[in-house]
Backbone as a chain_set.jsonl record, in Angstrom:
{"seq": "ERGAISSTKHIRLLAQSYDHRDCPENVRYFAKKASDLSLHDLENAELIVATMMVTGTLYTMGLEKGWFTHIAVDEAGQVTETEFLVPLQFLENRPIGSEGRGG", "coords": {"N": [[0.682, -1.14, 0.023], [0.548, 2.052, -0.848], [2.499, 4.621, 0.861], [2.205, 3.296, 3.293], [3.598, 2.211, 6.271], [6.393, 0.043, 6.654], [7.818, -2.882, 8.351], [10.231, -3.682, 6.968], [11.185, -1.716, 5.255], [11.489, 0.759, 7.055], [13.41, 1.227, 9.646], [14.263, 0.89, 13.182], [17.023, 1.407, 14.707], [18.572, -0.404, 17.191], [20.465, -0.287, 19.92], [22.975, -2.583, 20.848], [23.064, -3.468, 23.59], [20.34, -2.981, 24.371], [17.053, -3.827, 25.361], [14.724, -4.915, 23.325], [11.972, -5.076, 24.186], [11.736, -3.421, 25.925], [11.055, -1.123, 24.377], [8.385, 1.403, 22.943], [5.559, 0.108, 22.594], [4.352, 0.472, 20.026], [6.677, 1.132, 18.793], [8.19, -1.328, 18.579], [7.596, -3.035, 16.588], [9.3, -2.015, 14.587], [11.56, -1.952, 15.576], [14.892, -3.177, 15.857], [17.936, -4.767, 16.387], [21.301, -4.591, 15.202], [22.769, -6.891, 14.634], [20.342, -8.413, 14.013], [20.069, -7.762, 11.735], [20.71, -7.827, 7.935], [23.327, -6.377, 5.557], [22.232, -6.039, 3.351], [19.544, -5.656, 4.24], [19.783, -3.189, 5.352], [20.709, -1.438, 3.029], [18.366, -1.637, 1.683], [16.527, -0.223, 3.286], [14.353, 2.563, 3.691], [14.323, 4.56, 5.545], [16.062, 4.962, 8.331], [16.19, 4.85, 11.724], [17.843, 5.902, 14.45], [20.115, 6.341, 17.52], [22.721, 8.609, 17.728], [25.504, 7.665, 18.253], [24.832, 4.782, 17.864], [24.696, 4.786, 15.039], [27.125, 4.302, 14.204], [27.347, 1.63, 14.056], [26.348, 0.742, 11.765], [28.74, 1.149, 10.026], [30.63, -0.588, 10.797], [28.864, -2.891, 10.016], [29.402, -2.668, 7.155], [27.962, -0.829, 5.463], [28.296, 1.811, 3.338], [30.116, 4.731, 3.126], [28.857, 7.818, 2.838], [26.292, 6.73, 1.801], [23.441, 7.782, 2.619], [21.071, 10.227, 1.623], [20.23, 12.166, 3.348], [20.284, 13.278, 6.589], [18.494, 13.52, 9.414], [18.661, 15.483, 12.654], [17.666, 14.801, 15.689], [17.292, 16.967, 18.626], [20.167, 18.022, 18.491], [21.404, 19.799, 20.029], [22.332, 18.536, 22.101], [24.293, 16.761, 21.984], [27.715, 16.003, 21.505], [30.457, 17.596, 19.47], [32.123, 15.655, 18.41], [30.359, 13.385, 18.574], [28.398, 13.991, 16.686], [29.563, 13.822, 14.136], [29.655, 10.93, 13.763], [27.107, 9.834, 12.439], [27.397, 11.64, 10.294], [29.219, 10.697, 8.479], [28.002, 9.013, 6.784], [26.896, 10.643, 5.136], [25.882, 11.813, 1.824], [27.88, 13.031, -0.296], [27.518, 15.851, -2.034], [26.878, 18.366, -3.979], [24.722, 21.28, -3.07], [21.143, 21.129, -4.027], [21.848, 19.382, -6.201], [20.814, 16.495, -7.697], [19.682, 13.591, -6.182], [19.695, 10.151, -5.064], [17.467, 9.215, -5.871], [16.584, 10.832, -8.026]], "CA": [[0.053, -0.042, -0.048], [1.331, 3.321, -0.837], [2.416, 5.345, 1.923], [2.208, 2.533, 4.566], [5.0, 1.881, 6.914], [6.758, -1.391, 6.31], [8.977, -3.076, 9.005], [11.455, -3.816, 6.382], [11.61, -0.256, 4.845], [11.729, 1.577, 8.207], [14.098, 0.259, 10.82], [14.395, 1.375, 14.311], [18.312, 0.382, 15.015], [18.781, -0.202, 18.532], [22.306, -0.63, 20.525], [22.995, -3.929, 21.167], [22.688, -3.825, 24.962], [18.994, -2.343, 24.514], [16.082, -4.936, 25.011], [13.559, -4.432, 22.47], [10.749, -5.12, 24.975], [11.487, -1.911, 26.69], [10.387, -0.14, 23.296], [6.992, 1.314, 23.374], [4.754, -0.915, 21.754], [3.923, 0.876, 18.663], [8.078, 0.872, 17.959], [8.679, -2.529, 18.314], [7.387, -3.777, 15.09], [10.28, -1.28, 13.511], [12.78, -2.042, 16.468], [15.825, -4.317, 15.403], [19.337, -4.635, 16.604], [22.27, -4.706, 14.002], [22.695, -8.585, 14.859], [19.397, -9.046, 13.549], [19.966, -7.218, 10.161], [21.817, -8.127, 7.248], [23.562, -5.309, 4.761], [20.847, -5.723, 2.344], [18.17, -4.825, 4.828], [19.929, -1.687, 5.64], [20.439, -0.774, 1.871], [16.985, -1.365, 0.869], [15.53, 0.632, 4.022], [14.246, 3.746, 3.076], [14.567, 5.341, 6.648], [16.916, 4.147, 9.541], [16.08, 5.918, 12.755], [19.034, 5.518, 15.353], [20.944, 7.349, 18.277], [24.332, 9.025, 17.091], [26.473, 6.302, 18.424], [24.539, 3.454, 17.118], [25.055, 4.807, 13.694], [28.811, 3.839, 14.058], [27.337, 0.098, 14.068], [26.341, 1.007, 10.38], [30.211, 1.106, 9.271], [30.93, -1.814, 11.165], [28.112, -3.691, 9.028], [29.741, -2.35, 5.903], [27.446, 0.253, 4.824], [29.41, 2.504, 2.553], [30.398, 6.036, 3.605], [28.169, 8.666, 1.49], [25.109, 6.32, 1.596], [22.407, 8.739, 3.001], [21.134, 11.347, 1.097], [19.664, 13.129, 4.067], [20.463, 12.749, 7.678], [17.942, 14.379, 10.66], [19.345, 15.118, 13.809], [16.755, 15.645, 16.74], [18.045, 17.209, 19.728], [21.545, 18.384, 18.215], [22.235, 20.617, 20.927], [22.721, 17.996, 23.507], [25.395, 15.982, 21.575], [29.046, 16.458, 21.212], [30.751, 17.539, 18.085], [32.469, 14.048, 18.08], [29.2, 12.31, 18.564], [27.649, 14.339, 15.761], [30.499, 12.841, 13.236], [29.539, 9.464, 13.513], [26.203, 9.777, 11.365], [27.707, 12.409, 9.133], [30.114, 9.956, 7.63], [27.285, 8.167, 5.716], [26.038, 11.491, 4.256], [26.097, 11.85, 0.673], [28.844, 14.215, -0.506], [26.976, 16.24, -3.371], [26.383, 20.02, -3.996], [23.3, 21.511, -2.908], [20.638, 21.436, -5.509], [22.264, 18.489, -7.11], [19.714, 15.093, -7.762], [20.174, 12.711, -5.254], [19.736, 8.757, -5.555], [16.267, 8.994, -6.465], [16.359, 11.769, -8.903]], "C": [[0.835, 1.377, -0.24], [1.342, 4.394, 0.496], [2.392, 4.708, 3.207], [3.486, 2.337, 5.223], [4.888, 0.412, 6.922], [7.817, -1.436, 7.354], [10.312, -3.425, 8.319], [11.979, -2.781, 5.686], [11.682, 0.686, 5.738], [12.124, 0.622, 9.378], [14.403, 1.549, 12.066], [15.883, 0.808, 14.876], [18.304, 0.691, 16.555], [20.184, -0.685, 19.032], [21.794, -2.041, 20.99], [22.431, -4.418, 22.617], [21.067, -3.354, 25.383], [18.131, -3.419, 24.449], [15.059, -4.363, 24.377], [12.157, -4.402, 23.24], [10.573, -3.888, 25.988], [11.134, -0.728, 25.821], [9.002, 0.009, 23.558], [6.442, 0.596, 22.192], [4.613, -0.685, 20.332], [5.426, 1.074, 17.796], [8.36, -0.274, 17.915], [8.695, -3.375, 17.152], [8.814, -3.172, 14.211], [11.649, -1.588, 14.321], [13.679, -3.168, 16.209], [17.314, -3.823, 15.854], [20.149, -5.252, 15.551], [22.487, -6.315, 13.982], [21.565, -9.01, 14.111], [19.207, -8.489, 12.13], [20.976, -7.57, 9.209], [22.394, -6.455, 6.401], [22.625, -4.864, 3.924], [19.743, -5.161, 2.911], [18.522, -3.392, 5.15], [19.917, -0.956, 4.203], [19.088, -0.932, 1.274], [15.903, -0.557, 1.958], [15.507, 2.219, 3.371], [14.307, 4.718, 4.326], [15.066, 4.51, 7.837], [16.841, 5.196, 10.641], [17.194, 5.194, 14.0], [19.651, 6.73, 15.927], [22.272, 7.778, 17.346], [25.184, 8.091, 17.173], [26.198, 5.029, 17.923], [24.761, 3.609, 15.833], [26.592, 4.505, 13.327], [28.528, 2.276, 13.922], [27.277, -0.084, 12.384], [27.623, 0.548, 9.408], [30.521, -0.075, 9.625], [30.177, -3.205, 10.248], [28.512, -3.533, 7.643], [28.893, -1.562, 5.039], [28.501, 1.22, 4.349], [29.28, 3.978, 3.111], [29.706, 6.759, 2.453], [26.822, 7.667, 1.049], [23.901, 7.021, 1.646], [22.257, 9.964, 2.238], [20.557, 12.685, 2.095], [19.919, 12.402, 5.6], [19.542, 14.148, 8.715], [18.275, 14.491, 11.919], [18.425, 15.894, 14.922], [17.553, 15.833, 18.039], [19.345, 17.553, 19.714], [22.277, 19.35, 19.269], [22.497, 19.867, 22.191], [23.692, 16.912, 22.96], [26.733, 16.868, 21.533], [29.445, 16.781, 19.658], [31.263, 16.175, 17.573], [31.353, 13.317, 17.72], [28.498, 12.866, 17.158], [28.478, 13.965, 14.457], [30.124, 11.792, 12.687], [28.324, 9.477, 12.416], [26.828, 10.551, 10.208], [28.677, 11.793, 8.019], [29.76, 9.137, 6.653], [26.726, 9.341, 4.99], [26.711, 11.667, 2.71], [27.106, 12.943, 0.263], [28.268, 14.705, -1.931], [26.724, 18.02, -3.137], [24.985, 20.262, -3.604], [22.266, 21.883, -3.86], [20.667, 20.484, -6.618], [21.028, 17.185, -7.066], [20.434, 14.212, -6.951], [19.966, 11.248, -5.804], [18.313, 8.715, -6.201], [15.667, 9.839, -7.884], [15.665, 12.947, -8.953]], "O": [[1.841, 1.561, 0.445], [0.322, 4.863, 1.002], [2.533, 5.399, 4.216], [4.483, 2.32, 4.501], [3.896, -0.298, 7.091], [8.621, -0.514, 7.489], [11.364, -3.466, 8.956], [13.185, -2.803, 5.44], [12.006, 1.753, 5.217], [11.524, -0.325, 9.887], [14.671, 2.735, 11.88], [15.856, -0.257, 15.493], [18.078, 1.796, 17.05], [20.867, -1.478, 18.384], [20.692, -2.457, 21.349], [21.663, -5.354, 22.838], [20.666, -3.38, 26.547], [18.315, -4.133, 23.463], [14.507, -3.359, 24.828], [11.276, -3.653, 22.817], [9.584, -3.527, 26.625], [10.94, 0.404, 26.263], [8.353, -0.831, 24.182], [6.895, 0.576, 21.048], [4.749, -1.596, 19.515], [5.49, 1.157, 16.57], [9.025, -0.468, 16.898], [9.546, -4.197, 16.81], [9.304, -3.832, 13.294], [12.734, -1.475, 13.749], [13.145, -4.266, 16.365], [17.74, -2.681, 15.682], [19.797, -6.307, 15.024], [22.22, -6.821, 12.892], [21.737, -10.053, 13.48], [18.218, -8.787, 11.461], [22.136, -7.629, 9.616], [21.793, -5.433, 6.731], [22.239, -3.71, 3.736], [19.028, -4.34, 2.337], [17.665, -2.511, 5.209], [19.211, 0.046, 4.093], [18.804, -0.241, 0.296], [14.741, -0.293, 1.651], [16.391, 2.825, 2.765], [14.345, 5.895, 3.965], [14.489, 3.494, 8.224], [17.369, 6.298, 10.496], [17.177, 3.995, 14.276], [19.792, 7.806, 15.346], [22.635, 7.16, 16.345], [25.67, 7.638, 16.136], [27.077, 4.238, 17.581], [25.07, 2.567, 15.255], [27.046, 4.516, 12.183], [29.521, 1.597, 13.662], [28.001, -0.881, 11.788], [27.578, -0.152, 8.396], [30.746, -0.824, 8.675], [30.766, -4.232, 9.909], [27.955, -4.294, 6.852], [29.114, -1.627, 3.829], [29.532, 1.374, 5.003], [28.177, 4.299, 3.553], [29.892, 6.424, 1.283], [26.342, 7.873, -0.066], [23.197, 6.895, 0.644], [23.207, 10.743, 2.164], [20.467, 13.856, 1.728], [19.78, 11.191, 5.773], [19.844, 15.341, 8.732], [18.195, 13.411, 12.505], [18.37, 17.112, 15.091], [18.346, 14.99, 18.459], [19.917, 17.477, 20.801], [23.484, 19.587, 19.297], [22.838, 20.445, 23.223], [23.839, 16.009, 23.783], [26.797, 18.097, 21.527], [28.814, 16.273, 18.731], [30.897, 15.666, 16.514], [31.318, 12.663, 16.678], [27.996, 11.96, 16.492], [27.687, 13.778, 13.533], [30.151, 11.553, 11.48], [28.704, 9.034, 11.333], [26.743, 10.019, 9.102], [28.866, 12.292, 6.91], [30.509, 8.593, 5.841], [25.962, 9.006, 4.085], [27.928, 11.645, 2.522], [26.809, 13.993, 0.832], [28.519, 14.024, -2.925], [26.422, 18.604, -2.097], [24.131, 19.407, -3.839], [22.432, 22.91, -4.519], [19.964, 20.51, -7.628], [20.353, 17.203, -6.037], [21.657, 14.086, -7.011], [20.066, 11.121, -7.025], [18.214, 8.009, -7.204], [14.671, 9.58, -8.559], [15.662, 13.618, -9.985]]}, "num_chains": 1, "name": "protein.A"}
């Protein structure tokens, strides 16, 4: 269904130490640990939600630098500059206004 949320296209990436049962019930459907995902799962996701530091897991799983066209940061004022750099390594390096992956 167009516009529907899918557990394979939308992922809430959890820290390995986090118990998914502690997630709110409406988030559990999307919540996955990196150990439960393959590189293929990540590459086919339309949206990945994670904390700054958990995004480092994407690198160890083999996701290439420059993979994402957009990164949204919630509560950016509460992280250090170093923490902020972790997800930025995956941001596609392209001039503003140029076409992204989807055209």
